Coordinates of C-alpha atoms and ligand atoms in Angstrom, one line a residue:
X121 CA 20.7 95.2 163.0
X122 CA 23.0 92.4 162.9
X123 CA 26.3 92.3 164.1
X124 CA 28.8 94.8 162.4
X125 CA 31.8 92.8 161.6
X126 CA 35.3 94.6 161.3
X127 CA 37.7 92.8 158.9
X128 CA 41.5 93.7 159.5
X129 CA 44.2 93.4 162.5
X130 CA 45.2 95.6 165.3
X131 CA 48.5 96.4 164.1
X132 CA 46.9 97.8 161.4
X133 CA 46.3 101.9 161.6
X134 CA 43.1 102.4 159.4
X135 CA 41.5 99.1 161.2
X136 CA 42.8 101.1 164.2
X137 CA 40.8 104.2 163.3
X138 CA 37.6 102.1 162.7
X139 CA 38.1 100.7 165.9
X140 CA 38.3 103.6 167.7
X141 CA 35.1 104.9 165.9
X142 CA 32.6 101.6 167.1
X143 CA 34.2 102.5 170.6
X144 CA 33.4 106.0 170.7
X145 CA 30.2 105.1 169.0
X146 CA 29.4 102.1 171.9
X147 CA 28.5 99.8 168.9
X148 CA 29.0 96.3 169.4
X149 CA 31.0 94.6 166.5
X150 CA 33.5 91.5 166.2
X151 CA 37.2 91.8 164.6
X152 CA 37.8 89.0 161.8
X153 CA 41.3 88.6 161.5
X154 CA 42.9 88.8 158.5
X155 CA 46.4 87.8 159.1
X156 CA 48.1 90.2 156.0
X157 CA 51.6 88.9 156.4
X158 CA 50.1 85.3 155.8
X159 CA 48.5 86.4 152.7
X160 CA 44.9 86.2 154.3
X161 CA 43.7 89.2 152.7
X162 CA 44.5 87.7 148.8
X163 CA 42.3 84.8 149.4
X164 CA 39.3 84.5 147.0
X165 CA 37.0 84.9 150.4
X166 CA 37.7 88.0 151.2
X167 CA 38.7 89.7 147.8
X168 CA 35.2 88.7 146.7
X169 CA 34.0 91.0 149.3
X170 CA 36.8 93.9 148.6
X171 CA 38.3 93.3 145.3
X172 CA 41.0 95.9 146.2
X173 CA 42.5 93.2 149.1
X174 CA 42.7 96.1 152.2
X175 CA 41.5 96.0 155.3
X176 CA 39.9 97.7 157.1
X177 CA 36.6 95.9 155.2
X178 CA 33.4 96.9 157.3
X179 CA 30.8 94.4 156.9
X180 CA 27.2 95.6 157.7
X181 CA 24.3 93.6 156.6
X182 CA 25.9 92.1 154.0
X183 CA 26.8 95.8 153.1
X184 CA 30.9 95.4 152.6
X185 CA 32.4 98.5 152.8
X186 CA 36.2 99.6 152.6
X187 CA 38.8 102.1 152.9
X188 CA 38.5 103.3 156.8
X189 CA 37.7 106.9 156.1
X190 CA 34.5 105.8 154.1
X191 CA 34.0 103.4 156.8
X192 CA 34.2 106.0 160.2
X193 CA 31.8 108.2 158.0
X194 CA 29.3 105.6 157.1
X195 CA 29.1 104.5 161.0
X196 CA 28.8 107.9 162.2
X197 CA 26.4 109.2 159.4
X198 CA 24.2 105.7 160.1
X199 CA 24.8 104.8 163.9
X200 CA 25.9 107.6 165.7
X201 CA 23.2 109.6 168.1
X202 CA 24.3 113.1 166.5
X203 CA 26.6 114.7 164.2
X204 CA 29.8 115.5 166.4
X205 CA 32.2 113.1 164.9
X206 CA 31.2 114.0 161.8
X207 CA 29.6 117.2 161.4
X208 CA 27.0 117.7 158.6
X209 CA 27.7 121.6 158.7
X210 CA 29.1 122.3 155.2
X211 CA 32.1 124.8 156.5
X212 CA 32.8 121.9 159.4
X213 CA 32.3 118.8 156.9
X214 CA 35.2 120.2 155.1
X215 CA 37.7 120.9 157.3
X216 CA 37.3 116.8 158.3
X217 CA 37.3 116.0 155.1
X218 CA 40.2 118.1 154.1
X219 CA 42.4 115.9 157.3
X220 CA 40.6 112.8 156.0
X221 CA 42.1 113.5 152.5
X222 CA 45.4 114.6 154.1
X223 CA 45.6 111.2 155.9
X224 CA 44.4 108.4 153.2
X225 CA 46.4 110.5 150.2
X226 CA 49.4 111.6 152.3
X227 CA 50.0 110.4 155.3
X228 CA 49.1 107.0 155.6
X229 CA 49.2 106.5 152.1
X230 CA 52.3 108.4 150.6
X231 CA 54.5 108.4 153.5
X232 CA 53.7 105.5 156.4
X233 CA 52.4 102.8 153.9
X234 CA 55.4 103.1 152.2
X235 CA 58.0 102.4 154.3
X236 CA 55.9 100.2 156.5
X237 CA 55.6 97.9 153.4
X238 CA 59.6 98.0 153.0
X239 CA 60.7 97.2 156.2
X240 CA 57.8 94.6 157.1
X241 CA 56.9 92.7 153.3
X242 CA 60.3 93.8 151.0
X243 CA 63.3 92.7 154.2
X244 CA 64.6 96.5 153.6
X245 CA 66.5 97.6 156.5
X246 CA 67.9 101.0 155.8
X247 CA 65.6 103.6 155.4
X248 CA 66.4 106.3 153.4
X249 CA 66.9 109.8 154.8
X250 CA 64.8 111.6 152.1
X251 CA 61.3 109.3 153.5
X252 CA 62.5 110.6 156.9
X253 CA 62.5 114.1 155.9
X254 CA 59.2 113.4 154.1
X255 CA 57.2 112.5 157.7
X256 CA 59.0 115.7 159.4
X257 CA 57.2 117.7 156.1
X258 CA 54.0 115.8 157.7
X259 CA 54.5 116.4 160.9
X260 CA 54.8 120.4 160.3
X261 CA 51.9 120.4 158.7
X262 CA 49.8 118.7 161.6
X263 CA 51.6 121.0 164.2
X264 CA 50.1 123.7 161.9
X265 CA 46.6 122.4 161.1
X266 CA 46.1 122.3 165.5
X267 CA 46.9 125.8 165.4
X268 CA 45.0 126.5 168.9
X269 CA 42.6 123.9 168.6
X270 CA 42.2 120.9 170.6
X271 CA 42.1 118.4 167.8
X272 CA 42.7 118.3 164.2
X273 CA 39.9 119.8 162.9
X274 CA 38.9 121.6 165.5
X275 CA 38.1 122.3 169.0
X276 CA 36.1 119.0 168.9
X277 CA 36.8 115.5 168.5
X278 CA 36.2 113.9 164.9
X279 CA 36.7 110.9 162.6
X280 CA 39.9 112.9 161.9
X281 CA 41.3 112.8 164.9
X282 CA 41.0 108.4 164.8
X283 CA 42.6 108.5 161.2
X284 CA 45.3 110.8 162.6
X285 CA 46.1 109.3 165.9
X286 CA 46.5 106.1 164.2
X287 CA 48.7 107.1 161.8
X288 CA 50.9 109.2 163.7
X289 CA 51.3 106.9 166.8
X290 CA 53.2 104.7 163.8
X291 CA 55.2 107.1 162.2
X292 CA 56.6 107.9 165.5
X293 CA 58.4 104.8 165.0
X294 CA 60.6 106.2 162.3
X295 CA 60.8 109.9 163.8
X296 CA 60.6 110.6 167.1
X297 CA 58.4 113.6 167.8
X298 CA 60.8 116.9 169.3
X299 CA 58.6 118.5 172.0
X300 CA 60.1 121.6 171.0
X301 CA 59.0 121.5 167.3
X302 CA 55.6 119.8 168.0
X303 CA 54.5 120.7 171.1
X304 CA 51.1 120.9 169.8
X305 CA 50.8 117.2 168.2
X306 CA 52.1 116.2 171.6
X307 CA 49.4 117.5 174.1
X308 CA 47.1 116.5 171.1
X309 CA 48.6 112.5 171.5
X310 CA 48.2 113.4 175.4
X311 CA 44.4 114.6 174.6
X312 CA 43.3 111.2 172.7
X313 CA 44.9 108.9 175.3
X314 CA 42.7 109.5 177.7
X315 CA 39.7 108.5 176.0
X316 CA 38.5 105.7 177.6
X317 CA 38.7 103.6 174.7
X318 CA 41.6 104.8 173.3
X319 CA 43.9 102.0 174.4
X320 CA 42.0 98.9 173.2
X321 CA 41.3 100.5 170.3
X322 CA 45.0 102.3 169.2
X323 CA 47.5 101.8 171.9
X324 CA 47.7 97.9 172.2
X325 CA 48.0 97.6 168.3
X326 CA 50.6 100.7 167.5
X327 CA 52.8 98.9 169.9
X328 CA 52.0 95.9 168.6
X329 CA 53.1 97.3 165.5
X330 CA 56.1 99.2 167.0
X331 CA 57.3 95.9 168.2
X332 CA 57.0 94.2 164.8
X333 CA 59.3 97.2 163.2
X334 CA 61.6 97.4 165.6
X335 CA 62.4 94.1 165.1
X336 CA 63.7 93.9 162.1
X337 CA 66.6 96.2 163.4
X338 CA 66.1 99.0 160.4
X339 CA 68.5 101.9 160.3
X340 CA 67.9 105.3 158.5
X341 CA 70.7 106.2 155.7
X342 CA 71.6 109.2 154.1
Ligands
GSH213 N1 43.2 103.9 152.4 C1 43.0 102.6 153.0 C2 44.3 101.9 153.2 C3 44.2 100.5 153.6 C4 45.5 99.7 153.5 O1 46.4 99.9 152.7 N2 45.6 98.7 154.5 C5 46.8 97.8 154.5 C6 47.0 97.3 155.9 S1 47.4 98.5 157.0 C7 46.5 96.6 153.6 O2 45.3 96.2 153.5 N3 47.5 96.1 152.8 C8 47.3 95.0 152.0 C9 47.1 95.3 150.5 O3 47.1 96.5 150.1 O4 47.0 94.4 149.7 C10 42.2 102.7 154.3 O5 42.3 103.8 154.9 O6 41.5 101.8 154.6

């Protein structure tokens, strides 16, 4: 096996998510940087190897593969020592996939993305109220999903707790989470943080990331 290479940056949530799958897989890998803001990821070079321009890109072999949820599947299903992250039971399988869905159709994509994109590439700095109201939706939805389970889909620890941790540790950017209407998301954020990996794999970037927002001074309007 050669190398795996991860293509993306740390700031970025679903590089983040692969990340925190190699860790919690102990597979060696290297990061290529794509610098997005620069324009990296439109080059010829890399669209060659993902014509859709994201990253995370996960090279293997000269296998390239893209989108991080098909990319923390394809390392567990090929690398990992047993099933846990990714369980091959049917009834299991689909609860994960059901939060893997929720995150790359919802959550990243319908409500973080968005307003990511707006306050980082388009120079927006007010926010409007409704997007706000759309993460709280989000949010409830996640408090629910824990129910009395230790993580997302579960009471153990999954590819869907790495899409959702890196996610979430973003959107809390734009809305604060209330201890008193997610308790449950918050000893869940408490739960992932100490994995051993879990802040060289998602904390250093989200803050990286946090740092980057908050700097364009953005406001939320009604
Ligand atoms: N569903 C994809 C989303 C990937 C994505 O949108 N990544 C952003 C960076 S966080 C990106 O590559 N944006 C550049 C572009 O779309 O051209 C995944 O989970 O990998």
């Amino acid at each position: 096996m050669g190398k795996l290479l991860i293509y993306g940056l740390e700031a970025s949530p679903p590089t983040r998510a692969c990340l925190l799958t190699l860790k919690a897989l102990e597979l060696p890998y290297d990061l290529v940087p794509v610098n997005i803001p620069a324009g990296e990821h439109l080059l010829p070079e890399f669209r060659q190897k993902n014509p859709q321009h994201t990253v995370p890109l996960l090279e293997d072999d000269e296998v390239c593969i893209w989108d991080s949820h098909a990319i923390m599947a394809y390392l567990v299903g090929k690398y990992a020592a047993n099933d846990a992250l990714y369980p091959t039971d049917s009834r299991q399988r689909a609860i994960v996939d059901q939060r893997l869905h929720f995150d790359s159709g919802l959550m990243f994509t319908g409500a973080l993305r968005p307003i990511t994109r707006s306050v980082l590439f388009l120079g927006e700095t007010a926010i409007e109220q409704s997007r706000i109201d759309a993460v709280a939706e989000i949010y409830d939805l996640v408090e629910l999903f824990l129910g009395d389970n230790d993580f997302v889909a579960g009471n153990e620890l999954t590819i869907a707790d790495f899409s959702f941790v890196s996610s979430i540790s973003c959107l809390a950017v734009y809305l604060e989470l209330d201890p008193v209407k997610y308790p449950k998301i918050l000893a869940w954020l408490e739960r992932l943080k100490e994995l051993p990996y879990y802040e060289e794999a998602n904390g250093v970037g989200a803050a990286q990331l946090e740092a980057m927002l908050k700097s364009k001074n953005f406001t939320i309007v009604a």
